[in-house]
Amino acid sequence: MSVILATAGQDDKIRFWEAPSGVCSRILRYADSQVNCLEITPDKQYLAAGGNPHIRLFEINNASNQSILTLEGHTGNVTSLGFQRNGRYLYSSSEDGTVKLWDLRSPTYSRSFDSKGAVNSVALHPNQAQIISGDQNGSVKLWDLGSSKCINDLIPESHSSSTSSQGRVAIQSVDVSNDTLIAANNHAEVFVWNPNDASKTENGGEAIRPKAKFRAHSFGAYLLHAKISPDGRSLVTTSSDKTARLFDTTNWQLTQTLSQHSKWVWDAVFSADSSYLVTASSDKTARLWNLRSGAPFSSLAGTDQGKEAIAG
């Protein structure tokens, strides 16, 4: 397996790793801010890092440690980002309450959507026509890129204590595949919709109910990240309970608990073939897991302090 991973966190460094050897092959400086999120382009040529409040783009195969583009337009922490399938544009979310689209030929955003609340997570539908956002007000919004409008605002019913002024629980993470849309709140409740149903703007005046709902981690634990595997068969969640958990997307049953971190697990990313998973923790390590066996086979020494973000 030839894989390059990147980790970053509260210090000013982005580290590239060779897996599974665990060798740190390169360190970049990210000046002026901690790094909140990382993403690598589909062609593995560029890395985007989101900080406060800017986004910087680095060329992976260039010996220079300088960013090739700085994207400015957010006014708060950048919380999540990703690339369109062909790498032509980038999308991002921020605590400033907006979701933005960026044409990478320009340092300024091309479109901005007002979520009316700090946005924690954003994902692009595989059809490349819709963006899903989850915010601290407990809303899951679907944005149509053709009309530049919000076509649905899903507010899942939570049984946990509220964390927003509207009496709702903040949505911590969203993701979407061809047939599954998930939203996870920070009290570890996961909600599942059919994205085709969620895209309907008319529903007879009734709220579109999730087709499944479950608690991914125990009461009292905070969910920090949730991600659908590239093959669509698994969902990973990470938590303050020091574990990452995997669920079968056909029945939402727990299949594996990965539990060798000693502090909060902040982030996780699957390999392209969905056979491996990398988790990043505030114990200053990232771990590479073989999902066939459920065993870790490499540990990467991470940041000098604080939580971590990871991309691969």
PDB file of C-alpha atoms in Angstrom:
ATOM      1  CA  MET A   1       0.000   0.000   0.000  1.00  0.00           C
ATOM      2  CA  SER A   2       1.441   3.379  -1.058  1.00  0.00           C
ATOM      3  CA  VAL A   3      -0.420   6.144   0.755  1.00  0.00           C
ATOM      4  CA  ILE A   4       0.521   9.653   1.812  1.00  0.00           C
ATOM      5  CA  LEU A   5      -1.300  11.133   4.787  1.00  0.00           C
ATOM      6  CA  ALA A   6      -1.339  14.638   6.213  1.00  0.00           C
ATOM      7  CA  THR A   7      -2.052  15.702   9.793  1.00  0.00           C
ATOM      8  CA  ALA A   8      -2.282  19.102  11.461  1.00  0.00           C
ATOM      9  CA  GLY A   9      -3.682  20.692  14.582  1.00  0.00           C
ATOM     10  CA  GLN A  10      -3.163  23.392  17.172  1.00  0.00           C
ATOM     11  CA  ASP A  11       0.497  23.971  16.381  1.00  0.00           C
ATOM     12  CA  ASP A  12       1.551  25.703  13.168  1.00  0.00           C
ATOM     13  CA  LYS A  13       2.680  22.577  11.310  1.00  0.00           C
ATOM     14  CA  ILE A  14       1.215  20.330   8.628  1.00  0.00           C
ATOM     15  CA  ARG A  15       2.966  16.961   8.535  1.00  0.00           C
ATOM     16  CA  PHE A  16       3.023  14.529   5.622  1.00  0.00           C
ATOM     17  CA  TRP A  17       3.453  10.842   6.399  1.00  0.00           C
ATOM     18  CA  GLU A  18       4.355   7.732   4.499  1.00  0.00           C
ATOM     19  CA  ALA A  19       2.062   4.881   5.464  1.00  0.00           C
ATOM     20  CA  PRO A  20       2.344   2.264   6.779  1.00  0.00           C
ATOM     21  CA  SER A  21       5.974   3.001   7.658  1.00  0.00           C
ATOM     22  CA  GLY A  22       5.003   5.943   9.889  1.00  0.00           C
ATOM     23  CA  VAL A  23       7.828   8.113   8.534  1.00  0.00           C
ATOM     24  CA  CYS A  24       7.225  11.879   8.524  1.00  0.00           C
ATOM     25  CA  SER A  25       8.346  12.879   5.037  1.00  0.00           C
ATOM     26  CA  ARG A  26       7.659  16.625   5.075  1.00  0.00           C
ATOM     27  CA  ILE A  27       6.599  19.474   7.361  1.00  0.00           C
ATOM     28  CA  LEU A  28       4.864  22.655   6.196  1.00  0.00           C
ATOM     29  CA  ARG A  29       4.328  25.796   8.258  1.00  0.00           C
ATOM     30  CA  TYR A  30       0.819  27.209   8.522  1.00  0.00           C
ATOM     31  CA  ALA A  31       1.358  30.728   9.800  1.00  0.00           C
ATOM     32  CA  ASP A  32      -1.081  32.866  11.790  1.00  0.00           C
ATOM     33  CA  SER A  33      -3.518  30.164  12.897  1.00  0.00           C
ATOM     34  CA  GLN A  34      -4.211  26.643  14.066  1.00  0.00           C
ATOM     35  CA  VAL A  35      -5.391  24.191  11.380  1.00  0.00           C
ATOM     36  CA  ASN A  36      -9.019  23.072  11.767  1.00  0.00           C
ATOM     37  CA  CYS A  37      -9.451  20.864   8.706  1.00  0.00           C
ATOM     38  CA  LEU A  38      -7.526  19.326   5.820  1.00  0.00           C
ATOM     39  CA  GLU A  39      -8.485  17.944   2.426  1.00  0.00           C
ATOM     40  CA  ILE A  40      -6.510  16.525  -0.511  1.00  0.00           C
ATOM     41  CA  THR A  41      -7.683  16.951  -4.112  1.00  0.00           C
ATOM     42  CA  PRO A  42      -8.970  13.817  -5.883  1.00  0.00           C
ATOM     43  CA  ASP A  43      -5.849  13.777  -8.105  1.00  0.00           C
ATOM     44  CA  LYS A  44      -3.575  13.941  -5.008  1.00  0.00           C
ATOM     45  CA  GLN A  45      -1.821  17.057  -6.329  1.00  0.00           C
ATOM     46  CA  TYR A  46      -2.931  19.672  -3.790  1.00  0.00           C
ATOM     47  CA  LEU A  47      -3.714  19.972  -0.095  1.00  0.00           C
ATOM     48  CA  ALA A  48      -6.161  22.531   1.308  1.00  0.00           C
ATOM     49  CA  ALA A  49      -5.909  23.582   4.957  1.00  0.00           C
ATOM     50  CA  GLY A  50      -8.605  25.559   6.752  1.00  0.00           C
ATOM     51  CA  GLY A  51      -7.629  27.841   9.633  1.00  0.00           C
ATOM     52  CA  ASN A  52      -8.935  31.072  11.152  1.00  0.00           C
ATOM     53  CA  PRO A  53     -10.205  32.649   9.000  1.00  0.00           C
ATOM     54  CA  HIS A  54      -8.365  31.730   5.791  1.00  0.00           C
ATOM     55  CA  ILE A  55      -7.824  28.665   3.615  1.00  0.00           C
ATOM     56  CA  ARG A  56      -4.428  27.885   2.116  1.00  0.00           C
ATOM     57  CA  LEU A  57      -3.619  25.619  -0.811  1.00  0.00           C
ATOM     58  CA  PHE A  58      -0.309  23.740  -1.002  1.00  0.00           C
ATOM     59  CA  GLU A  59       1.180  21.756  -3.870  1.00  0.00           C
ATOM     60  CA  ILE A  60       1.969  18.275  -2.564  1.00  0.00           C
ATOM     61  CA  ASN A  61       4.740  17.382  -5.016  1.00  0.00           C
ATOM     62  CA  ASN A  62       6.498  20.740  -4.840  1.00  0.00           C
ATOM     63  CA  ALA A  63       9.578  21.065  -2.626  1.00  0.00           C
ATOM     64  CA  SER A  64       8.568  24.607  -1.683  1.00  0.00           C
ATOM     65  CA  ASN A  65       6.884  24.945   1.700  1.00  0.00           C
ATOM     66  CA  GLN A  66       5.000  28.071   0.634  1.00  0.00           C
ATOM     67  CA  SER A  67       1.288  27.977  -0.126  1.00  0.00           C
ATOM     68  CA  ILE A  68       0.397  28.608  -3.759  1.00  0.00           C
ATOM     69  CA  LEU A  69      -2.961  30.229  -2.987  1.00  0.00           C
ATOM     70  CA  THR A  70      -4.635  31.844   0.017  1.00  0.00           C
ATOM     71  CA  LEU A  71      -8.430  32.040  -0.046  1.00  0.00           C
ATOM     72  CA  GLU A  72      -9.850  34.945   1.939  1.00  0.00           C
ATOM     73  CA  GLY A  73     -13.504  35.696   2.591  1.00  0.00           C
ATOM     74  CA  HIS A  74     -14.523  33.878   5.754  1.00  0.00           C
ATOM     75  CA  THR A  75     -14.520  35.918   8.946  1.00  0.00           C
ATOM     76  CA  GLY A  76     -14.368  33.051  11.459  1.00  0.00           C
ATOM     77  CA  ASN A  77     -12.872  29.606  11.894  1.00  0.00           C
ATOM     78  CA  VAL A  78     -13.074  27.431   8.781  1.00  0.00           C
ATOM     79  CA  THR A  79     -14.667  24.225  10.075  1.00  0.00           C
ATOM     80  CA  SER A  80     -14.906  21.953   7.040  1.00  0.00           C
ATOM     81  CA  LEU A  81     -13.900  21.880   3.377  1.00  0.00           C
ATOM     82  CA  GLY A  82     -13.762  19.664   0.311  1.00  0.00           C
ATOM     83  CA  PHE A  83     -13.171  19.575  -3.423  1.00  0.00           C
ATOM     84  CA  GLN A  84     -15.481  19.066  -6.356  1.00  0.00           C
ATOM     85  CA  ARG A  85     -14.859  15.774  -8.179  1.00  0.00           C
ATOM     86  CA  ASN A  86     -12.549  17.265 -10.812  1.00  0.00           C
ATOM     87  CA  GLY A  87     -10.814  19.571  -8.345  1.00  0.00           C
ATOM     88  CA  ARG A  88     -12.015  22.671 -10.155  1.00  0.00           C
ATOM     89  CA  TYR A  89     -13.599  24.305  -7.142  1.00  0.00           C
ATOM     90  CA  LEU A  90     -13.473  24.054  -3.368  1.00  0.00           C
ATOM     91  CA  TYR A  91     -16.332  24.364  -0.889  1.00  0.00           C
ATOM     92  CA  SER A  92     -16.037  25.366   2.760  1.00  0.00           C
ATOM     93  CA  SER A  93     -17.998  26.096   5.913  1.00  0.00           C
ATOM     94  CA  SER A  94     -17.257  28.423   8.781  1.00  0.00           C
ATOM     95  CA  GLU A  95     -18.274  29.611  12.212  1.00  0.00           C
ATOM     96  CA  ASP A  96     -19.123  32.893  10.451  1.00  0.00           C
ATOM     97  CA  GLY A  97     -22.411  31.210   9.419  1.00  0.00           C
ATOM     98  CA  THR A  98     -21.657  30.768   5.725  1.00  0.00           C
ATOM     99  CA  VAL A  99     -20.935  28.071   3.182  1.00  0.00           C
ATOM    100  CA  LYS A 100     -18.720  29.292   0.355  1.00  0.00           C
ATOM    101  CA  LEU A 101     -17.687  28.071  -3.086  1.00  0.00           C
ATOM    102  CA  TRP A 102     -14.271  28.954  -4.473  1.00  0.00           C
ATOM    103  CA  ASP A 103     -13.049  28.832  -8.056  1.00  0.00           C
ATOM    104  CA  LEU A 104      -9.392  27.904  -7.591  1.00  0.00           C
ATOM    105  CA  ARG A 105      -8.352  30.301 -10.337  1.00  0.00           C
ATOM    106  CA  SER A 106      -9.242  33.165  -7.982  1.00  0.00           C
ATOM    107  CA  PRO A 107      -8.423  34.011  -4.323  1.00  0.00           C
ATOM    108  CA  THR A 108     -11.982  35.193  -3.637  1.00  0.00           C
ATOM    109  CA  TYR A 109     -15.162  33.141  -3.290  1.00  0.00           C
ATOM    110  CA  SER A 110     -17.582  32.838  -6.195  1.00  0.00           C
ATOM    111  CA  ARG A 111     -20.712  32.134  -4.135  1.00  0.00           C
ATOM    112  CA  SER A 112     -21.751  32.363  -0.499  1.00  0.00           C
ATOM    113  CA  PHE A 113     -24.754  30.836   1.272  1.00  0.00           C
ATOM    114  CA  ASP A 114     -26.019  32.253   4.581  1.00  0.00           C
ATOM    115  CA  SER A 115     -26.898  29.485   7.024  1.00  0.00           C
ATOM    116  CA  LYS A 116     -27.916  31.979   9.744  1.00  0.00           C
ATOM    117  CA  GLY A 117     -25.840  30.072  12.280  1.00  0.00           C
ATOM    118  CA  ALA A 118     -22.278  28.833  12.720  1.00  0.00           C
ATOM    119  CA  VAL A 119     -21.696  25.926  10.317  1.00  0.00           C
ATOM    120  CA  ASN A 120     -19.797  22.904  11.660  1.00  0.00           C
ATOM    121  CA  SER A 121     -19.731  20.638   8.611  1.00  0.00           C
ATOM    122  CA  VAL A 122     -20.320  20.600   4.859  1.00  0.00           C
ATOM    123  CA  ALA A 123     -20.455  17.862   2.197  1.00  0.00           C
ATOM    124  CA  LEU A 124     -20.974  17.742  -1.571  1.00  0.00           C
ATOM    125  CA  HIS A 125     -23.509  15.310  -3.006  1.00  0.00           C
ATOM    126  CA  PRO A 126     -21.956  12.872  -5.535  1.00  0.00           C
ATOM    127  CA  ASN A 127     -24.260  14.390  -8.172  1.00  0.00           C
ATOM    128  CA  GLN A 128     -22.162  17.576  -7.743  1.00  0.00           C
ATOM    129  CA  ALA A 129     -25.381  19.616  -7.755  1.00  0.00           C
ATOM    130  CA  GLN A 130     -26.114  19.975  -4.047  1.00  0.00           C
ATOM    131  CA  ILE A 131     -24.202  20.907  -0.910  1.00  0.00           C
ATOM    132  CA  ILE A 132     -25.302  19.756   2.528  1.00  0.00           C
ATOM    133  CA  SER A 133     -24.440  21.752   5.650  1.00  0.00           C
ATOM    134  CA  GLY A 134     -24.922  21.103   9.358  1.00  0.00           C
ATOM    135  CA  ASP A 135     -24.944  23.995  11.817  1.00  0.00           C
ATOM    136  CA  GLN A 136     -24.875  24.822  15.488  1.00  0.00           C
ATOM    137  CA  ASN A 137     -28.565  25.730  15.397  1.00  0.00           C
ATOM    138  CA  GLY A 138     -29.428  22.070  14.756  1.00  0.00           C
ATOM    139  CA  SER A 139     -30.281  22.439  11.057  1.00  0.00           C
ATOM    140  CA  VAL A 140     -29.272  20.292   8.103  1.00  0.00           C
ATOM    141  CA  LYS A 141     -29.607  22.440   4.993  1.00  0.00           C
ATOM    142  CA  LEU A 142     -29.545  21.354   1.356  1.00  0.00           C
ATOM    143  CA  TRP A 143     -28.225  24.000  -1.031  1.00  0.00           C
ATOM    144  CA  ASP A 144     -28.969  23.712  -4.748  1.00  0.00           C
ATOM    145  CA  LEU A 145     -25.991  24.908  -6.780  1.00  0.00           C
ATOM    146  CA  GLY A 146     -28.105  25.543  -9.866  1.00  0.00           C
ATOM    147  CA  SER A 147     -30.481  27.992  -8.198  1.00  0.00           C
ATOM    148  CA  SER A 148     -28.112  29.017  -5.356  1.00  0.00           C
ATOM    149  CA  LYS A 149     -31.001  28.482  -2.936  1.00  0.00           C
ATOM    150  CA  CYS A 150     -31.668  26.403   0.148  1.00  0.00           C
ATOM    151  CA  ILE A 151     -34.138  23.756  -1.055  1.00  0.00           C
ATOM    152  CA  ASN A 152     -34.673  22.050   2.285  1.00  0.00           C
ATOM    153  CA  ASP A 153     -33.994  22.626   5.956  1.00  0.00           C
ATOM    154  CA  LEU A 154     -34.093  19.401   7.953  1.00  0.00           C
ATOM    155  CA  ILE A 155     -34.328  19.694  11.733  1.00  0.00           C
ATOM    156  CA  PRO A 156     -33.944  16.248  13.279  1.00  0.00           C
ATOM    157  CA  GLU A 157     -35.808  15.583  16.498  1.00  0.00           C
ATOM    158  CA  SER A 158     -33.316  14.991  19.285  1.00  0.00           C
ATOM    159  CA  HIS A 159     -33.852  13.483  22.714  1.00  0.00           C
ATOM    160  CA  SER A 160     -30.732  15.136  24.128  1.00  0.00           C
ATOM    161  CA  SER A 161     -30.520  18.426  25.989  1.00  0.00           C
ATOM    162  CA  SER A 162     -30.416  21.425  23.680  1.00  0.00           C
ATOM    163  CA  THR A 163     -27.222  23.288  22.878  1.00  0.00           C
ATOM    164  CA  SER A 164     -28.622  26.239  20.910  1.00  0.00           C
ATOM    165  CA  SER A 165     -30.838  29.254  21.524  1.00  0.00           C
ATOM    166  CA  GLN A 166     -33.555  27.581  19.407  1.00  0.00           C
ATOM    167  CA  GLY A 167     -33.712  24.649  21.804  1.00  0.00           C
ATOM    168  CA  ARG A 168     -31.992  22.274  19.378  1.00  0.00           C
ATOM    169  CA  VAL A 169     -28.850  20.151  19.453  1.00  0.00           C
ATOM    170  CA  ALA A 170     -25.977  21.310  17.258  1.00  0.00           C
ATOM    171  CA  ILE A 171     -25.222  19.231  14.167  1.00  0.00           C
ATOM    172  CA  GLN A 172     -21.556  18.296  14.405  1.00  0.00           C
ATOM    173  CA  SER A 173     -21.033  16.390  11.148  1.00  0.00           C
ATOM    174  CA  VAL A 174     -22.797  15.684   7.839  1.00  0.00           C
ATOM    175  CA  ASP A 175     -21.967  13.412   4.921  1.00  0.00           C
ATOM    176  CA  VAL A 176     -23.720  12.081   1.840  1.00  0.00           C
ATOM    177  CA  SER A 177     -23.405   9.245  -0.672  1.00  0.00           C
ATOM    178  CA  ASN A 178     -25.598   8.335  -3.645  1.00  0.00           C
ATOM    179  CA  ASP A 179     -28.264   6.764  -1.447  1.00  0.00           C
ATOM    180  CA  THR A 180     -27.522   7.934   2.094  1.00  0.00           C
ATOM    181  CA  LEU A 181     -27.479  11.309   3.841  1.00  0.00           C
ATOM    182  CA  ILE A 182     -26.325  11.322   7.457  1.00  0.00           C
ATOM    183  CA  ALA A 183     -26.221  14.016  10.102  1.00  0.00           C
ATOM    184  CA  ALA A 184     -24.737  13.501  13.553  1.00  0.00           C
ATOM    185  CA  ASN A 185     -25.259  15.843  16.467  1.00  0.00           C
ATOM    186  CA  ASN A 186     -22.693  16.516  19.140  1.00  0.00           C
ATOM    187  CA  HIS A 187     -24.550  14.280  21.619  1.00  0.00           C
ATOM    188  CA  ALA A 188     -23.788  11.271  19.357  1.00  0.00           C
ATOM    189  CA  GLU A 189     -27.231  10.848  17.787  1.00  0.00           C
ATOM    190  CA  VAL A 190     -27.030   9.915  14.096  1.00  0.00           C
ATOM    191  CA  PHE A 191     -29.905  10.591  11.672  1.00  0.00           C
ATOM    192  CA  VAL A 192     -30.200   8.962   8.244  1.00  0.00           C
ATOM    193  CA  TRP A 193     -32.235  10.080   5.221  1.00  0.00           C
ATOM    194  CA  ASN A 194     -32.566   9.057   1.620  1.00  0.00           C
ATOM    195  CA  PRO A 195     -31.001  12.075  -0.133  1.00  0.00           C
ATOM    196  CA  ASN A 196     -33.614  11.879  -2.896  1.00  0.00           C
ATOM    197  CA  ASP A 197     -36.372  12.327  -0.303  1.00  0.00           C
ATOM    198  CA  ALA A 198     -34.424  15.062   1.459  1.00  0.00           C
ATOM    199  CA  SER A 199     -34.087  16.946  -1.834  1.00  0.00           C
ATOM    200  CA  LYS A 200     -37.849  17.257  -2.248  1.00  0.00           C
ATOM    201  CA  THR A 201     -39.019  20.809  -1.724  1.00  0.00           C
ATOM    202  CA  GLU A 202     -42.647  19.737  -1.370  1.00  0.00           C
ATOM    203  CA  ASN A 203     -43.770  17.121   1.131  1.00  0.00           C
ATOM    204  CA  GLY A 204     -47.415  17.902   1.777  1.00  0.00           C
ATOM    205  CA  GLY A 205     -46.438  20.294   4.547  1.00  0.00           C
ATOM    206  CA  GLU A 206     -44.955  17.483   6.622  1.00  0.00           C
ATOM    207  CA  ALA A 207     -41.388  17.206   7.800  1.00  0.00           C
ATOM    208  CA  ILE A 208     -39.308  14.573   6.032  1.00  0.00           C
ATOM    209  CA  ARG A 209     -38.537  12.023   8.713  1.00  0.00           C
ATOM    210  CA  PRO A 210     -35.251  10.140   8.918  1.00  0.00           C
ATOM    211  CA  LYS A 211     -35.365   6.531   7.732  1.00  0.00           C
ATOM    212  CA  ALA A 212     -33.082   5.575  10.620  1.00  0.00           C
ATOM    213  CA  LYS A 213     -31.841   7.049  13.865  1.00  0.00           C
ATOM    214  CA  PHE A 214     -29.406   5.636  16.425  1.00  0.00           C
ATOM    215  CA  ARG A 215     -26.946   6.603  19.146  1.00  0.00           C
ATOM    216  CA  ALA A 216     -23.369   6.016  18.001  1.00  0.00           C
ATOM    217  CA  HIS A 217     -21.681   6.482  21.388  1.00  0.00           C
ATOM    218  CA  SER A 218     -22.859   6.245  24.971  1.00  0.00           C
ATOM    219  CA  PHE A 219     -24.724   8.954  26.884  1.00  0.00           C
ATOM    220  CA  GLY A 220     -22.378  11.700  27.991  1.00  0.00           C
ATOM    221  CA  ALA A 221     -19.947  11.228  25.090  1.00  0.00           C
ATOM    222  CA  TYR A 222     -19.528  13.890  22.430  1.00  0.00           C
ATOM    223  CA  LEU A 223     -19.483  12.903  18.782  1.00  0.00           C
ATOM    224  CA  LEU A 224     -16.788  14.800  16.908  1.00  0.00           C
ATOM    225  CA  HIS A 225     -16.822  13.483  13.325  1.00  0.00           C
ATOM    226  CA  ALA A 226     -18.803  11.144  11.063  1.00  0.00           C
ATOM    227  CA  LYS A 227     -17.861   9.924   7.598  1.00  0.00           C
ATOM    228  CA  ILE A 228     -19.280   7.458   5.053  1.00  0.00           C
ATOM    229  CA  SER A 229     -16.707   5.139   3.460  1.00  0.00           C
ATOM    230  CA  PRO A 230     -15.974   5.515  -0.282  1.00  0.00           C
ATOM    231  CA  ASP A 231     -17.722   2.190  -1.024  1.00  0.00           C
ATOM    232  CA  GLY A 232     -20.777   3.368   0.934  1.00  0.00           C
ATOM    233  CA  ARG A 233     -20.826   0.281   3.152  1.00  0.00           C
ATOM    234  CA  SER A 234     -19.600   1.755   6.421  1.00  0.00           C
ATOM    235  CA  LEU A 235     -19.991   4.828   8.597  1.00  0.00           C
ATOM    236  CA  VAL A 236     -17.240   5.840  11.001  1.00  0.00           C
ATOM    237  CA  THR A 237     -17.860   8.080  14.001  1.00  0.00           C
ATOM    238  CA  THR A 238     -15.269   9.520  16.372  1.00  0.00           C
ATOM    239  CA  SER A 239     -15.818  10.640  19.933  1.00  0.00           C
ATOM    240  CA  SER A 240     -14.657  12.070  23.220  1.00  0.00           C
ATOM    241  CA  ASP A 241     -14.911   8.519  24.599  1.00  0.00           C
ATOM    242  CA  LYS A 242     -11.483   7.855  22.967  1.00  0.00           C
ATOM    243  CA  THR A 243     -12.917   5.521  20.316  1.00  0.00           C
ATOM    244  CA  ALA A 244     -13.841   5.398  16.665  1.00  0.00           C
ATOM    245  CA  ARG A 245     -16.805   3.191  15.802  1.00  0.00           C
ATOM    246  CA  LEU A 246     -17.846   1.611  12.522  1.00  0.00           C
ATOM    247  CA  PHE A 247     -21.431   0.873  11.500  1.00  0.00           C
ATOM    248  CA  ASP A 248     -22.874  -1.197   8.657  1.00  0.00           C
ATOM    249  CA  THR A 249     -24.914   1.173   6.467  1.00  0.00           C
ATOM    250  CA  THR A 250     -27.350  -1.582   5.451  1.00  0.00           C
ATOM    251  CA  ASN A 251     -28.707  -2.002   8.984  1.00  0.00           C
ATOM    252  CA  TRP A 252     -26.795   0.604  11.073  1.00  0.00           C
ATOM    253  CA  GLN A 253     -25.476  -2.050  13.428  1.00  0.00           C
ATOM    254  CA  LEU A 254     -22.132  -1.534  15.170  1.00  0.00           C
ATOM    255  CA  THR A 255     -19.443  -3.667  13.521  1.00  0.00           C
ATOM    256  CA  GLN A 256     -16.178  -2.505  15.115  1.00  0.00           C
ATOM    257  CA  THR A 257     -14.948  -0.334  17.981  1.00  0.00           C
ATOM    258  CA  LEU A 258     -11.395   0.988  17.590  1.00  0.00           C
ATOM    259  CA  SER A 259     -10.133   1.832  21.040  1.00  0.00           C
ATOM    260  CA  GLN A 260      -6.378   2.287  21.321  1.00  0.00           C
ATOM    261  CA  HIS A 261      -6.292   6.091  21.594  1.00  0.00           C
ATOM    262  CA  SER A 262      -5.868   7.556  25.078  1.00  0.00           C
ATOM    263  CA  LYS A 263      -7.696  10.866  24.479  1.00  0.00           C
ATOM    264  CA  TRP A 264     -10.475  12.285  22.307  1.00  0.00           C
ATOM    265  CA  VAL A 265     -10.562  11.053  18.703  1.00  0.00           C
ATOM    266  CA  TRP A 266     -11.229  14.096  16.553  1.00  0.00           C
ATOM    267  CA  ASP A 267     -11.067  12.948  12.967  1.00  0.00           C
ATOM    268  CA  ALA A 268     -10.980   9.887  10.698  1.00  0.00           C
ATOM    269  CA  VAL A 269     -10.452   9.239   7.003  1.00  0.00           C
ATOM    270  CA  PHE A 270     -10.865   6.081   4.900  1.00  0.00           C
ATOM    271  CA  SER A 271      -8.468   4.842   2.258  1.00  0.00           C
ATOM    272  CA  ALA A 272      -9.787   4.991  -1.323  1.00  0.00           C
ATOM    273  CA  ASP A 273     -10.631   1.258  -1.284  1.00  0.00           C
ATOM    274  CA  SER A 274     -12.319   1.496   2.162  1.00  0.00           C
ATOM    275  CA  SER A 275      -9.988  -1.201   3.559  1.00  0.00           C
ATOM    276  CA  TYR A 276      -8.041   1.086   5.885  1.00  0.00           C
ATOM    277  CA  LEU A 277      -8.895   3.899   8.261  1.00  0.00           C
ATOM    278  CA  VAL A 278      -6.749   6.582   9.830  1.00  0.00           C
ATOM    279  CA  THR A 279      -7.832   8.186  13.102  1.00  0.00           C
ATOM    280  CA  ALA A 280      -6.414  11.349  14.694  1.00  0.00           C
ATOM    281  CA  SER A 281      -6.536  12.098  18.404  1.00  0.00           C
ATOM    282  CA  SER A 282      -5.598  14.746  20.944  1.00  0.00           C
ATOM    283  CA  ASP A 283      -3.231  12.129  22.394  1.00  0.00           C
ATOM    284  CA  LYS A 284      -0.876  13.535  19.707  1.00  0.00           C
ATOM    285  CA  THR A 285      -1.041  10.437  17.510  1.00  0.00           C
ATOM    286  CA  ALA A 286      -2.736   9.253  14.361  1.00  0.00           C
ATOM    287  CA  ARG A 287      -3.331   5.520  13.947  1.00  0.00           C
ATOM    288  CA  LEU A 288      -3.658   3.502  10.754  1.00  0.00           C
ATOM    289  CA  TRP A 289      -6.119   0.598  11.048  1.00  0.00           C
ATOM    290  CA  ASN A 290      -6.651  -2.488   8.911  1.00  0.00           C
ATOM    291  CA  LEU A 291     -10.443  -2.741   8.839  1.00  0.00           C
ATOM    292  CA  ARG A 292     -10.377  -6.388   7.802  1.00  0.00           C
ATOM    293  CA  SER A 293      -8.794  -7.303  11.121  1.00  0.00           C
ATOM    294  CA  GLY A 294      -9.735  -4.252  13.207  1.00  0.00           C
ATOM    295  CA  ALA A 295      -6.121  -3.944  14.342  1.00  0.00           C
ATOM    296  CA  PRO A 296      -3.836  -0.911  14.154  1.00  0.00           C
ATOM    297  CA  PHE A 297      -0.588  -1.516  12.304  1.00  0.00           C
ATOM    298  CA  SER A 298       0.985   1.919  12.380  1.00  0.00           C
ATOM    299  CA  SER A 299       1.090   4.855  14.794  1.00  0.00           C
ATOM    300  CA  LEU A 300       2.104   8.327  13.656  1.00  0.00           C
ATOM    301  CA  ALA A 301       3.380  10.903  16.141  1.00  0.00           C
ATOM    302  CA  GLY A 302       1.226  13.952  15.487  1.00  0.00           C
ATOM    303  CA  THR A 303       1.092  17.564  16.570  1.00  0.00           C
ATOM    304  CA  ASP A 304       2.896  19.065  19.520  1.00  0.00           C
ATOM    305  CA  GLN A 305      -0.387  20.091  21.109  1.00  0.00           C
ATOM    306  CA  GLY A 306      -4.155  19.894  20.905  1.00  0.00           C
ATOM    307  CA  LYS A 307      -6.622  18.244  18.566  1.00  0.00           C
ATOM    308  CA  GLU A 308      -5.810  16.980  15.097  1.00  0.00           C
ATOM    309  CA  ALA A 309      -7.247  17.063  11.579  1.00  0.00           C
ATOM    310  CA  ILE A 310      -6.274  14.502   8.991  1.00  0.00           C
ATOM    311  CA  ALA A 311      -6.441  13.957   5.222  1.00  0.00           C
ATOM    312  CA  GLY A 312      -5.405  11.085   2.995  1.00  0.00           C
TER     313      GLY A 312
END
